[in-house]
Coordinates of C-alpha atoms in Angstrom, one line a residue:
Chain A
M1 CA -17.3 9.6 14.6
D2 CA -19.8 10.7 16.8
Y3 CA -22.5 13.2 15.7
D4 CA -25.8 15.1 17.1
R5 CA -28.6 12.9 16.6
K6 CA -30.3 15.7 14.5
L7 CA -27.1 15.4 11.9
T8 CA -27.4 11.4 11.9
T9 CA -30.9 11.4 11.0
A10 CA -30.9 14.1 8.4
W11 CA -30.6 13.5 4.9
I12 CA -28.7 16.9 4.3
T13 CA -26.5 18.1 6.9
P14 CA -25.2 21.8 7.1
Q15 CA -21.7 20.5 6.3
M16 CA -22.9 18.8 3.2
L17 CA -24.3 22.2 2.0
V18 CA -21.2 24.0 2.5
A19 CA -19.4 21.2 0.5
F20 CA -22.1 21.4 -2.0
L21 CA -21.7 25.2 -2.4
L22 CA -18.1 25.2 -2.4
F23 CA -17.6 22.4 -4.9
G24 CA -20.6 23.4 -7.1
T25 CA -19.1 26.9 -7.8
M26 CA -15.6 25.5 -8.2
P27 CA -15.2 26.1 -11.9
F28 CA -16.2 29.8 -11.2
W29 CA -13.4 30.6 -8.9
I30 CA -10.8 27.7 -9.3
E31 CA -8.8 29.7 -12.1
S32 CA -8.9 33.0 -10.4
V33 CA -6.9 31.3 -7.4
G34 CA -4.1 30.1 -9.9
L35 CA -5.5 26.4 -10.5
Y36 CA -7.0 24.9 -13.5
Q37 CA -10.3 23.1 -14.3
Y38 CA -9.0 19.6 -14.9
L39 CA -7.7 19.6 -11.3
G40 CA -11.2 20.0 -10.3
V41 CA -12.2 17.0 -12.1
E42 CA -9.5 15.0 -10.6
V43 CA -10.0 16.4 -7.2
M44 CA -13.8 15.2 -7.5
I45 CA -13.1 12.0 -8.9
W46 CA -10.6 10.8 -6.1
M47 CA -12.9 12.2 -3.5
I48 CA -15.5 9.8 -4.7
F49 CA -13.0 7.0 -4.6
A50 CA -11.6 8.0 -1.0
L51 CA -15.3 8.4 0.3
G52 CA -16.0 4.8 -0.8
F53 CA -12.7 3.5 0.4
N54 CA -13.2 5.0 3.6
L55 CA -16.3 2.8 4.2
L56 CA -13.7 0.0 4.7
L57 CA -10.8 1.8 6.4
G58 CA -12.4 4.6 8.4
Y59 CA -15.7 2.7 9.3
T60 CA -15.2 -0.8 9.5
G61 CA -11.2 -0.5 10.3
L62 CA -10.4 -2.8 7.5
P63 CA -7.1 -1.6 5.8
S64 CA -7.3 -2.4 2.4
F65 CA -4.1 -2.0 0.6
G66 CA -5.4 -2.8 -3.0
H67 CA -8.1 -0.7 -3.9
G68 CA -6.2 0.8 -6.5
A69 CA -7.0 -2.4 -8.5
F70 CA -10.6 -1.7 -8.5
L71 CA -10.4 1.8 -9.7
G72 CA -8.7 0.4 -12.3
I73 CA -11.0 -2.2 -13.0
G74 CA -13.8 0.3 -13.2
A75 CA -11.8 2.3 -15.6
Y76 CA -11.2 -0.5 -17.7
T77 CA -14.9 -1.9 -17.6
F78 CA -16.0 1.6 -18.6
G79 CA -13.6 1.6 -21.8
L80 CA -14.6 -2.0 -22.7
A81 CA -18.3 -1.3 -22.4
Q82 CA -17.9 1.6 -24.5
F83 CA -16.0 0.0 -27.3
N84 CA -17.8 -3.4 -27.4
V85 CA -21.2 -3.0 -26.0
W86 CA -23.0 0.4 -26.0
P87 CA -21.6 3.8 -26.0
N88 CA -24.0 5.2 -23.9
L89 CA -22.8 7.2 -20.7
W90 CA -25.1 5.7 -18.4
F91 CA -25.1 2.2 -19.5
C92 CA -21.3 2.5 -19.2
L93 CA -21.1 4.2 -15.8
L94 CA -23.4 1.5 -14.5
A95 CA -21.4 -1.4 -16.2
A96 CA -18.3 0.0 -14.2
V97 CA -20.3 0.2 -11.0
V98 CA -21.5 -3.5 -11.4
V99 CA -18.7 -5.4 -13.0
T100 CA -16.2 -3.8 -10.2
G101 CA -18.9 -4.5 -7.2
L102 CA -19.2 -8.2 -8.7
I103 CA -15.3 -8.6 -8.9
G104 CA -14.9 -6.9 -5.3
G105 CA -17.7 -9.5 -4.2
I106 CA -15.8 -12.2 -5.4
S107 CA -12.7 -10.8 -4.2
A108 CA -14.4 -10.4 -0.7
L109 CA -14.9 -14.2 -0.6
F110 CA -11.5 -14.8 -0.1
L111 CA -10.9 -11.5 2.3
S112 CA -14.0 -11.1 4.4
H113 CA -13.1 -13.8 7.1
R114 CA -9.6 -11.9 7.8
R115 CA -9.0 -9.0 9.8
G116 CA -6.2 -6.6 10.6
I117 CA -2.8 -7.1 9.1
Y118 CA -3.7 -10.4 7.4
F119 CA -6.4 -8.7 5.5
A120 CA -4.2 -6.0 4.3
L121 CA -1.7 -8.7 3.2
M122 CA -4.4 -10.6 1.4
T123 CA -5.8 -7.6 -0.2
I124 CA -2.4 -6.9 -1.6
A125 CA -2.1 -10.5 -3.0
V126 CA -5.7 -9.9 -4.9
S127 CA -4.9 -6.6 -6.2
Q128 CA -1.4 -7.9 -7.5
I129 CA -3.5 -10.7 -9.3
F130 CA -5.6 -8.2 -11.1
F131 CA -2.9 -5.6 -12.0
F132 CA -0.9 -8.8 -13.5
I133 CA -4.1 -9.6 -15.4
A134 CA -4.3 -6.1 -16.7
S135 CA -0.6 -5.7 -17.6
K136 CA -0.5 -8.9 -19.4
W137 CA -3.7 -9.8 -20.9
T138 CA -2.8 -7.2 -23.8
D139 CA -5.6 -8.5 -26.4
V140 CA -8.3 -7.0 -24.1
T141 CA -6.5 -4.2 -21.9
G142 CA -3.9 -3.1 -24.0
G143 CA -1.3 -4.2 -21.8
E144 CA 1.3 -1.5 -21.0
D145 CA -0.1 0.8 -23.3
G146 CA -3.6 0.6 -21.7
L147 CA -6.8 1.6 -23.4
L148 CA -6.6 4.6 -25.6
N149 CA -9.2 7.1 -26.8
I150 CA -11.9 6.4 -24.3
A151 CA -14.6 9.0 -25.1
R152 CA -16.3 11.4 -22.8
L153 CA -19.8 10.6 -23.7
P154 CA -22.6 12.8 -23.8
V155 CA -24.9 13.0 -21.0
E156 CA -28.4 11.9 -22.1
L157 CA -31.3 13.2 -20.1
G158 CA -34.0 11.8 -22.1
V159 CA -35.3 15.0 -23.8
T160 CA -31.9 16.7 -23.9
S161 CA -28.2 15.8 -23.9
F162 CA -24.9 17.9 -23.4
S163 CA -21.5 17.1 -24.0
I164 CA -19.0 16.7 -21.4
E165 CA -15.9 16.9 -23.7
D166 CA -14.6 19.9 -22.0
N167 CA -13.3 19.7 -18.3
V168 CA -16.0 22.0 -16.8
G169 CA -19.0 19.7 -18.2
L170 CA -17.3 16.6 -17.1
Y171 CA -16.9 18.4 -13.5
Y172 CA -20.6 18.9 -13.1
L173 CA -21.2 15.3 -14.1
A174 CA -18.7 14.2 -11.5
F175 CA -20.2 16.8 -9.0
A176 CA -23.4 15.6 -9.7
L177 CA -22.4 12.1 -9.0
F178 CA -20.4 12.9 -6.0
V179 CA -23.4 14.8 -4.3
G180 CA -25.4 11.5 -5.0
T181 CA -22.5 9.6 -3.4
V182 CA -22.2 11.7 -0.4
I183 CA -25.8 11.7 0.3
L184 CA -26.2 7.8 0.0
L185 CA -23.0 7.1 2.3
W186 CA -23.9 9.3 4.9
R187 CA -27.4 7.7 5.3
L188 CA -25.4 4.3 5.1
T189 CA -22.9 5.0 7.4
N190 CA -25.5 6.5 9.8
S191 CA -28.1 3.6 9.6
P192 CA -28.1 0.5 11.8
Y193 CA -26.0 -1.1 9.1
G194 CA -23.4 1.6 9.7
R195 CA -23.7 1.4 13.4
I196 CA -22.6 -2.5 12.9
L197 CA -19.6 -1.7 10.6
R198 CA -18.6 0.5 13.5
A199 CA -18.9 -1.8 16.0
I200 CA -16.9 -4.4 13.8
K201 CA -14.0 -1.8 13.7
Q202 CA -14.2 -1.7 17.6
N203 CA -14.4 -5.0 18.5
E204 CA -15.1 -7.8 15.7
M205 CA -15.4 -10.6 18.3
R206 CA -17.9 -9.0 20.3
V207 CA -20.1 -8.2 17.6
R208 CA -20.3 -11.9 16.6
F209 CA -21.0 -13.1 19.8
V210 CA -23.9 -10.4 20.1
G211 CA -25.0 -12.5 17.1
Y212 CA -24.5 -10.5 13.9
D213 CA -22.8 -12.5 11.0
V214 CA -19.7 -10.5 10.8
R215 CA -18.3 -12.1 7.8
F216 CA -21.6 -11.4 5.7
F217 CA -21.2 -7.6 6.8
K218 CA -17.8 -7.7 5.9
W219 CA -18.5 -9.1 2.5
T220 CA -21.2 -6.6 1.9
V221 CA -19.2 -3.7 2.6
F222 CA -16.2 -4.7 0.6
T223 CA -18.6 -5.1 -2.3
L224 CA -20.3 -1.7 -1.6
S225 CA -16.9 0.0 -1.5
C226 CA -15.8 -1.4 -4.5
A227 CA -18.9 -0.6 -6.4
V228 CA -18.5 3.1 -5.4
T229 CA -14.6 2.5 -6.7
G230 CA -15.8 1.6 -9.7
L231 CA -17.8 4.5 -10.2
A232 CA -14.9 6.6 -9.7
G233 CA -13.0 4.4 -12.0
G234 CA -15.8 5.1 -14.7
L235 CA -15.5 8.8 -14.3
F236 CA -11.6 8.5 -14.1
A237 CA -11.4 6.6 -17.5
M238 CA -13.1 9.7 -19.1
A239 CA -10.9 12.1 -17.5
Q240 CA -7.9 10.7 -18.5
E241 CA -9.7 9.5 -21.9
G242 CA -8.0 6.0 -21.3
A243 CA -7.5 3.4 -18.7
Y244 CA -4.0 2.7 -17.8
I245 CA -2.4 0.2 -15.5
N246 CA -0.2 2.3 -13.3
I247 CA -3.3 3.4 -10.9
M248 CA -3.7 -0.2 -10.2
S249 CA -0.2 -0.5 -8.7
L250 CA 0.6 -1.3 -5.2
Q251 CA 1.7 2.4 -5.0
W252 CA -1.5 3.9 -5.9
S253 CA -3.2 1.7 -3.6
G254 CA -1.1 3.0 -0.8
I255 CA -1.7 6.6 -1.9
I256 CA -5.5 6.5 -1.2
V257 CA -4.9 5.0 2.0
L258 CA -2.5 7.8 2.6
M259 CA -4.9 10.5 1.3
T260 CA -7.8 9.0 3.8
L261 CA -5.6 9.1 6.5
I262 CA -3.9 12.1 6.1
G263 CA -7.2 13.8 6.0
G264 CA -8.7 12.3 9.2
G265 CA -11.0 9.2 7.5
F266 CA -10.7 7.3 11.2
V267 CA -12.5 10.2 12.8
S268 CA -14.5 11.8 10.4
F269 CA -16.7 11.3 7.3
W270 CA -15.3 14.3 5.6
G271 CA -11.8 13.4 6.4
P272 CA -11.1 11.6 3.2
V273 CA -12.5 14.9 1.3
F274 CA -9.9 16.8 3.0
G275 CA -7.1 14.2 2.4
V276 CA -7.8 14.3 -1.3
I277 CA -7.6 17.9 -1.5
L278 CA -4.6 18.1 0.6
Y279 CA -2.9 15.6 -1.7
F280 CA -3.7 17.4 -5.1
V281 CA -3.0 20.8 -3.8
A282 CA 0.3 19.5 -2.5
R283 CA 1.1 17.9 -5.6
D284 CA 0.6 21.1 -7.6
V285 CA 2.1 23.6 -4.9
L286 CA 5.0 21.5 -3.9
G287 CA 5.1 20.1 -7.3
A288 CA 6.0 23.7 -8.7
Y289 CA 8.8 24.0 -6.8
T290 CA 10.4 20.3 -6.5
E291 CA 10.3 17.4 -9.0
T292 CA 10.5 15.0 -5.9
W293 CA 7.4 16.8 -4.2
L294 CA 6.4 13.1 -3.0
L295 CA 9.3 12.9 -1.2
W296 CA 8.5 15.9 1.1
F297 CA 4.8 14.8 1.1
G298 CA 6.0 11.3 2.4
L299 CA 8.0 12.7 5.2
M300 CA 4.9 15.0 6.2
F301 CA 2.7 11.9 6.2
V302 CA 5.4 10.1 8.2
L303 CA 5.3 12.8 10.7
L304 CA 1.5 12.8 10.9
V305 CA 1.6 9.2 11.6
M306 CA 3.9 9.6 14.4
F307 CA 2.4 12.7 16.0
K308 CA -1.4 12.9 15.2
P309 CA -2.5 9.6 13.4
E310 CA -6.3 11.0 13.4
G311 CA -5.2 13.5 10.5
I312 CA -6.4 17.0 9.6
A313 CA -9.8 16.0 10.8
G314 CA -8.6 14.8 14.2
I315 CA -6.3 18.1 14.6
W316 CA -9.6 20.0 13.6
R317 CA -11.8 18.1 16.4
D318 CA -9.1 18.7 19.1
L319 CA -9.3 22.6 18.2
V320 CA -13.0 22.7 18.4
S321 CA -13.4 20.5 21.5
R322 CA -10.6 22.7 23.2
R323 CA -12.4 25.8 22.5
R324 CA -15.5 24.3 23.6
A325 CA -14.1 23.3 26.8
A326 CA -12.6 26.7 27.4
K327 CA -16.0 28.3 26.7
R328 CA -17.6 25.8 29.3
D329 CA -15.1 26.4 31.9
G330 CA -15.3 30.3 31.1
E331 CA -19.2 29.8 31.7
A332 CA -18.6 27.9 34.8
V333 CA -16.5 30.3 36.3
S334 CA -18.6 33.2 35.2
S335 CA -21.8 31.7 36.7
L336 CA -19.6 31.1 40.0
A337 CA -18.9 34.3 39.7
Q338 CA -22.1 36.1 39.6
P339 CA -23.6 35.5 42.9
E340 CA -20.4 37.1 44.1
A341 CA -21.1 40.2 42.2
G342 CA -24.7 40.1 43.1
R343 CA -23.9 40.0 47.0
Chain B
M1 CA 12.1 -32.7 -18.7
Y2 CA 15.9 -32.4 -19.3
D3 CA 15.3 -29.0 -20.5
L4 CA 13.8 -27.9 -17.2
I5 CA 16.7 -28.0 -15.2
P6 CA 18.2 -24.5 -16.0
H7 CA 14.5 -23.4 -15.0
L8 CA 14.7 -25.4 -11.8
I9 CA 18.0 -24.0 -10.9
N10 CA 16.7 -20.2 -11.7
G11 CA 13.8 -21.0 -9.5
L12 CA 15.8 -22.1 -6.9
A13 CA 18.0 -19.3 -6.6
L14 CA 14.9 -16.9 -6.9
G15 CA 13.0 -18.8 -4.1
L16 CA 16.1 -18.9 -1.8
L17 CA 16.6 -15.1 -2.2
F18 CA 12.8 -14.7 -1.6
A19 CA 13.4 -16.9 1.6
L20 CA 16.5 -14.8 2.7
L21 CA 14.0 -11.5 2.0
G22 CA 11.2 -13.1 3.7
L23 CA 13.2 -14.0 6.9
G24 CA 14.2 -10.3 7.3
F25 CA 10.5 -9.2 6.8
M26 CA 9.7 -11.9 9.4
L27 CA 12.1 -10.8 12.1
I28 CA 10.6 -7.2 11.9
I29 CA 7.1 -8.7 12.2
G30 CA 8.0 -10.9 15.1
V31 CA 9.7 -8.5 17.5
M32 CA 7.9 -5.2 16.4
E33 CA 4.7 -6.5 15.1
V34 CA 5.0 -4.4 12.0
I35 CA 4.5 -5.0 8.7
N36 CA 7.6 -3.1 7.0
L37 CA 6.1 -2.0 3.6
A38 CA 9.6 0.0 3.3
H39 CA 11.2 -3.7 3.2
G40 CA 11.4 -3.3 -0.5
S41 CA 12.7 0.1 -0.5
L42 CA 15.4 -1.2 1.5
F43 CA 16.2 -4.0 -0.5
A44 CA 16.5 -1.3 -3.5
L45 CA 18.6 0.8 -1.6
G46 CA 21.1 -2.1 -0.9
A47 CA 21.2 -2.4 -4.6
Y48 CA 22.0 1.0 -5.3
L49 CA 24.5 1.5 -2.8
A50 CA 26.6 -1.6 -3.7
L51 CA 26.3 0.2 -7.3
A52 CA 27.8 3.1 -5.9
L53 CA 30.5 1.0 -4.3
M54 CA 30.9 -1.1 -7.4
A55 CA 30.9 1.1 -10.5
P56 CA 32.1 5.0 -11.0
D57 CA 29.7 5.4 -13.8
G58 CA 26.6 4.4 -11.5
G59 CA 27.9 5.5 -8.5
L60 CA 28.4 8.8 -6.6
P61 CA 30.0 11.7 -8.2
F62 CA 32.6 11.8 -5.5
A63 CA 36.3 12.8 -6.4
F64 CA 37.9 11.3 -3.4
M65 CA 36.4 7.9 -4.3
E66 CA 38.7 7.6 -7.4
P67 CA 41.3 5.7 -5.8
Y68 CA 38.9 3.2 -4.2
Y69 CA 37.4 2.3 -7.8
A70 CA 40.9 1.3 -8.9
L71 CA 40.9 -1.6 -6.5
P72 CA 40.1 -5.2 -8.1
A73 CA 36.5 -5.8 -8.9
V74 CA 36.5 -8.7 -6.3
V75 CA 37.4 -6.6 -3.3
R76 CA 35.1 -3.8 -4.3
Y77 CA 32.3 -6.5 -4.7
V78 CA 33.3 -7.9 -0.9
I79 CA 33.4 -4.2 0.5
A80 CA 29.9 -3.6 -1.5
L81 CA 28.5 -6.8 0.3
I82 CA 29.4 -5.7 3.8
V83 CA 29.3 -1.7 3.8
G84 CA 25.9 -1.8 1.7
P85 CA 23.8 -3.7 4.2
A86 CA 25.7 -1.9 7.1
L87 CA 24.5 1.2 5.9
V88 CA 21.0 0.1 5.3
G89 CA 21.1 -1.3 8.6
L90 CA 21.5 2.2 10.0
V91 CA 18.9 3.6 7.8
G92 CA 16.5 0.8 9.2
M93 CA 17.7 1.6 12.9
G94 CA 16.7 5.4 11.8
L95 CA 13.1 4.2 10.8
E96 CA 12.6 2.2 14.0
L97 CA 13.3 5.4 16.0
C98 CA 10.1 6.6 14.2
L99 CA 8.1 3.8 14.5
R100 CA 8.6 3.7 18.3
R101 CA 5.7 6.1 18.6
T102 CA 3.4 3.4 16.9
Y103 CA 4.1 0.6 19.4
G104 CA 1.1 -0.5 21.3
T105 CA -1.4 1.4 18.9
D106 CA -3.2 0.0 16.2
P107 CA -0.8 -1.9 14.0
L108 CA -2.2 -0.2 11.0
Y109 CA -0.2 2.9 11.9
G110 CA 3.2 1.0 11.8
L111 CA 1.9 -0.4 8.4
L112 CA 1.2 3.3 7.1
L113 CA 4.5 4.7 8.7
T114 CA 6.4 2.4 6.8
F115 CA 4.4 2.7 3.6
G116 CA 5.3 6.7 4.0
A117 CA 8.9 5.5 4.8
A118 CA 9.0 3.5 1.4
L119 CA 7.6 6.4 -0.5
V120 CA 10.6 8.7 0.8
L121 CA 13.1 6.1 0.4
E122 CA 12.0 5.5 -3.2
E123 CA 12.2 9.5 -4.1
T124 CA 15.3 9.8 -2.5
I125 CA 16.7 7.0 -4.7
R126 CA 15.1 8.8 -7.7
E127 CA 16.5 11.9 -6.5
I128 CA 20.0 10.8 -6.6
W129 CA 20.3 8.1 -9.1
G130 CA 17.6 9.2 -11.2
S131 CA 14.9 6.4 -13.1
T132 CA 17.3 4.9 -15.3
E133 CA 17.9 1.1 -14.9
Y134 CA 21.3 0.0 -14.1
Y135 CA 22.9 -3.5 -13.8
L136 CA 25.2 -4.3 -11.1
P137 CA 28.7 -5.3 -12.5
V138 CA 29.8 -8.6 -10.7
P139 CA 33.5 -9.9 -10.5
K140 CA 34.4 -12.3 -13.6
A141 CA 34.6 -15.4 -11.3
I142 CA 30.9 -15.3 -10.6
S143 CA 29.5 -14.1 -14.2
G144 CA 29.0 -15.9 -17.4
G145 CA 28.0 -19.4 -17.8
F146 CA 29.0 -22.8 -18.4
I147 CA 27.8 -25.8 -20.5
F148 CA 27.1 -29.2 -19.2
G149 CA 25.8 -31.6 -21.1
D150 CA 23.5 -29.9 -24.0
L151 CA 22.5 -26.9 -21.6
I152 CA 24.1 -23.5 -20.8
Y153 CA 23.9 -22.6 -17.0
S154 CA 24.4 -19.1 -15.7
N155 CA 27.2 -19.1 -12.8
Y156 CA 25.5 -16.1 -11.1
R157 CA 22.5 -17.8 -10.8
I158 CA 24.3 -20.8 -9.1
Y159 CA 26.3 -18.7 -7.0
A160 CA 23.2 -16.7 -5.8
A161 CA 21.5 -20.1 -4.8
V162 CA 24.5 -21.3 -2.7
F163 CA 25.0 -17.8 -1.3
A164 CA 21.3 -17.5 -0.3
A165 CA 21.3 -20.9 1.0
A166 CA 24.5 -20.2 3.3
M167 CA 23.2 -17.0 4.6
I168 CA 19.9 -18.8 5.5
G169 CA 22.1 -21.4 7.4
V170 CA 24.0 -18.8 9.1
L171 CA 20.7 -17.2 10.1
W172 CA 19.5 -20.5 11.5
L173 CA 22.6 -21.0 13.5
F174 CA 22.7 -17.4 14.7
L175 CA 18.9 -17.7 15.7
N176 CA 19.1 -21.1 17.5
R177 CA 22.9 -21.6 18.5
T178 CA 23.5 -18.2 20.1
P179 CA 22.4 -16.5 23.5
Y180 CA 21.5 -13.2 21.0
G181 CA 19.3 -15.4 18.7
A182 CA 17.4 -16.8 21.9
V183 CA 16.5 -13.3 23.1
I184 CA 15.4 -12.4 19.7
K185 CA 13.2 -15.3 19.4
A186 CA 11.8 -14.8 23.0
G187 CA 11.4 -11.2 21.9
A188 CA 9.2 -12.0 19.1
H189 CA 7.3 -14.7 21.3
D190 CA 6.7 -12.4 24.5
S191 CA 8.4 -9.1 24.5
E192 CA 6.9 -8.0 27.8
M193 CA 8.6 -11.0 29.6
V194 CA 11.8 -10.5 27.9
R195 CA 11.5 -6.7 29.4
A196 CA 10.8 -8.3 32.4
L197 CA 13.6 -10.7 32.6
G198 CA 15.8 -7.3 32.2
Y199 CA 17.0 -7.2 28.8
N200 CA 16.7 -3.7 27.1
L201 CA 13.7 -4.3 24.6
K202 CA 14.4 -0.8 23.0
R203 CA 17.9 -1.7 22.3
L204 CA 16.7 -5.4 20.8
R205 CA 14.1 -3.8 19.0
L206 CA 16.6 -1.2 17.4
F207 CA 19.0 -4.1 16.6
V208 CA 16.5 -6.5 14.9
F209 CA 15.2 -4.0 12.8
A210 CA 18.7 -3.3 11.6
F211 CA 19.4 -6.8 11.2
G212 CA 16.2 -7.2 9.0
A213 CA 17.0 -3.9 7.0
A214 CA 20.2 -5.5 6.4
L215 CA 19.1 -8.9 5.4
A216 CA 16.8 -7.0 2.8
A217 CA 20.0 -5.2 1.4
I218 CA 21.8 -8.2 1.2
A219 CA 19.1 -9.9 -0.7
G220 CA 18.8 -6.8 -2.9
I221 CA 22.8 -6.8 -3.9
I222 CA 22.6 -10.6 -4.6
M223 CA 19.5 -10.0 -6.8
A224 CA 20.6 -6.8 -8.8
P225 CA 22.3 -8.5 -11.5
I226 CA 19.4 -10.7 -12.2
W227 CA 16.5 -8.4 -11.9
G228 CA 18.4 -4.9 -12.6
I229 CA 18.3 -2.0 -10.3
R230 CA 15.3 0.6 -10.7
P231 CA 13.7 2.6 -8.1
V232 CA 10.5 0.7 -8.2
V233 CA 12.3 -2.3 -7.8
G234 CA 11.3 -2.1 -4.1
V235 CA 7.4 -3.0 -4.9
D236 CA 8.6 -6.1 -6.9
A237 CA 10.7 -7.2 -4.1
V238 CA 8.2 -6.3 -1.1
I239 CA 5.4 -8.6 -2.5
P240 CA 7.1 -11.8 -2.9
A241 CA 8.3 -11.1 0.9
F242 CA 4.4 -11.0 1.7
V243 CA 3.8 -14.0 0.1
V244 CA 6.5 -15.8 1.6
I245 CA 5.7 -14.8 5.0
V246 CA 1.8 -15.5 4.4
L247 CA 2.3 -18.8 2.7
G248 CA 4.7 -20.2 5.0
G249 CA 3.2 -18.9 8.0
V250 CA 4.0 -16.2 10.4
G251 CA 6.6 -16.8 12.9
S252 CA 7.9 -20.0 11.2
F253 CA 11.6 -20.2 10.1
W254 CA 11.2 -23.1 8.0
G255 CA 8.0 -22.3 6.9
A256 CA 9.4 -19.2 5.2
V257 CA 12.3 -21.2 3.7
T258 CA 9.9 -23.6 2.4
A259 CA 7.5 -21.1 1.0
G260 CA 10.2 -19.1 -0.4
T261 CA 11.8 -22.1 -2.4
L262 CA 8.1 -23.2 -3.1
V263 CA 7.5 -19.8 -4.7
G264 CA 10.9 -19.4 -6.6
L265 CA 10.2 -23.1 -8.3
V266 CA 6.6 -22.1 -9.0
V267 CA 7.7 -18.7 -10.7
G268 CA 10.9 -20.7 -12.3
L269 CA 8.9 -23.4 -13.8
T270 CA 6.1 -21.4 -15.0
A271 CA 8.5 -19.2 -16.5
A272 CA 9.4 -22.2 -18.7
F273 CA 6.0 -22.3 -20.5
L274 CA 4.3 -19.1 -19.8
T275 CA 7.1 -16.3 -19.6
D276 CA 4.8 -13.2 -19.1
W277 CA 2.4 -15.0 -16.6
S278 CA 5.0 -16.5 -14.1
M279 CA 4.7 -13.9 -11.4
L280 CA 0.9 -14.2 -11.2
S281 CA 1.3 -18.1 -10.4
M282 CA 2.9 -17.0 -7.1
Y283 CA -0.4 -15.2 -5.9
L284 CA -2.6 -18.2 -6.8
L285 CA -0.3 -20.6 -5.1
L286 CA -0.9 -18.2 -2.1
L287 CA -4.6 -17.9 -2.6
A288 CA -4.9 -21.9 -2.9
V289 CA -2.9 -22.6 0.1
V290 CA -4.5 -19.8 2.5
T291 CA -7.8 -20.3 1.4
F292 CA -7.6 -23.9 3.0
R293 CA -5.2 -23.4 5.6
A294 CA -5.4 -19.7 6.7
R295 CA -2.1 -20.1 9.0
G296 CA -0.1 -20.8 6.2
L297 CA 2.1 -24.0 5.7
A298 CA 3.8 -24.3 8.8
G299 CA 2.5 -21.3 11.0
K300 CA 1.1 -21.7 14.7
A301 CA -2.4 -20.7 15.6
S302 CA -2.3 -17.2 16.4
V303 CA -4.5 -14.1 16.5
L304 CA -3.3 -13.2 13.0
E305 CA -4.8 -16.1 11.7
A306 CA -8.4 -14.9 11.4

């Protein structure tokens, strides 16, 4: 994940502008390419989730296999805050972010001194605890039925407010939050803090010996990642108009890893975004032909891990660097050839 | 206290099966250094294959199988117990061949590949058998229950406990008293040295993966009448396997057996008081132990510990 210095110090990069333009106009063209508005909402929410998740997987090299649990916690918190505390959009979203971040922070106390496979195993155990609580604490979470009838609260902007009952409205709320998340995460991952995270990914021991408190950094990044996940969870509760336990299962936790990796979260900031789009498009396109689209998607994923674990972003990067190399070679050849011609 | 005896037996049966499942899982971690997320799916596949070999209604609709289904239930059960794991072993071999490309890279890739494989296996099962729940029929000799004192005991659970204990015993003898076992243990300890000594490491890995997969399938077949057979049963199985390995300590045979039994007993006993919440106790036990002893109950200090 090396970029030009210009890019890493910028708040808004050209890639962001392209992405914002593309996603900002999505409601106008999504139906003309044969898709539907709700898909846009779903993609937007999962992109926020995947970008937050990639803080751990791609930047810090921490394979959390239990992040679905935090998405669920965000969704439940949103619903419970709406039913029991104050049905205000900003308050409920903030509650989802803060509570998920807090629970993530507490979980991270058990996780932050682990790495590699042990980290993955412990995240599975932690996520299963939350999964069980959500599925059995029927009085609060509704158990297997989940929380039903979560409303899409109107967006209050002081002087004015508008409704997000329809999918386009909700899409623009999610889009606005996506823009904010992207800019914040871009700044974060390109700050000195982000550099330490990348260093931890490369060699944790060395970072410790240099004098950084690795455990503290891992704790903070896990908490932050959970907070972003909580935001996605709150939006997800509105999109689904409910909060259900199935997203907290191990399988969904695996799916987010799959999306992030298939897009190339290891090598690119934008990898997770590609991965999410690919997943949902594959679901709709393959799903139109076969009930068991996940089987084919799984096979594709297995092949990708075998042959190109850097994902789509990795393939793209290779193409670009090969073209650049070819161009450089070409220039080198022509500069050698020129004196010949001049003679 | 007296009423708890059936729960103790149920817990013990569950625990020994968890231990068996965990041991197969551990062999694969030891030799391949891969966390096999597909282990649960192999467990489920074993159960489904046994179903196909036991019952015409839940089986595969092949006409030529008709005379086979006329065989007595006991014979079919024994065949299922041998052929099912053998077929799952072959699937395991296929998986190992795919995994070869990830050796020597980030262990995360092996983990992800097996997650993909788990998805593929689960969807394949769904495609063939659908999503309905089946129960594996068992021969009369091991079904039913008996009354001892004031309490009713399930025959099957006692059979499951004895069978799992016997399998664990055989596995221990195999690993510790045969030259093959010595090579596997050496391979888990230092695969480079095994290769340097002239053993075919590729073949060893292929064999160990098949063996671990077959153990998962056996556990699946034994567990099937207790848990029922659903496509998602794989996830229910792979998680206890993790817990057993982490709790017991990666690489320790008796650690895994102790942890498995302990987990089973804790789950069985909490089921006596809080039926719904019993599975949660296993994670709390894990967190409690691992917080104070990162390497698990009997694990040796290793790079995995941190």
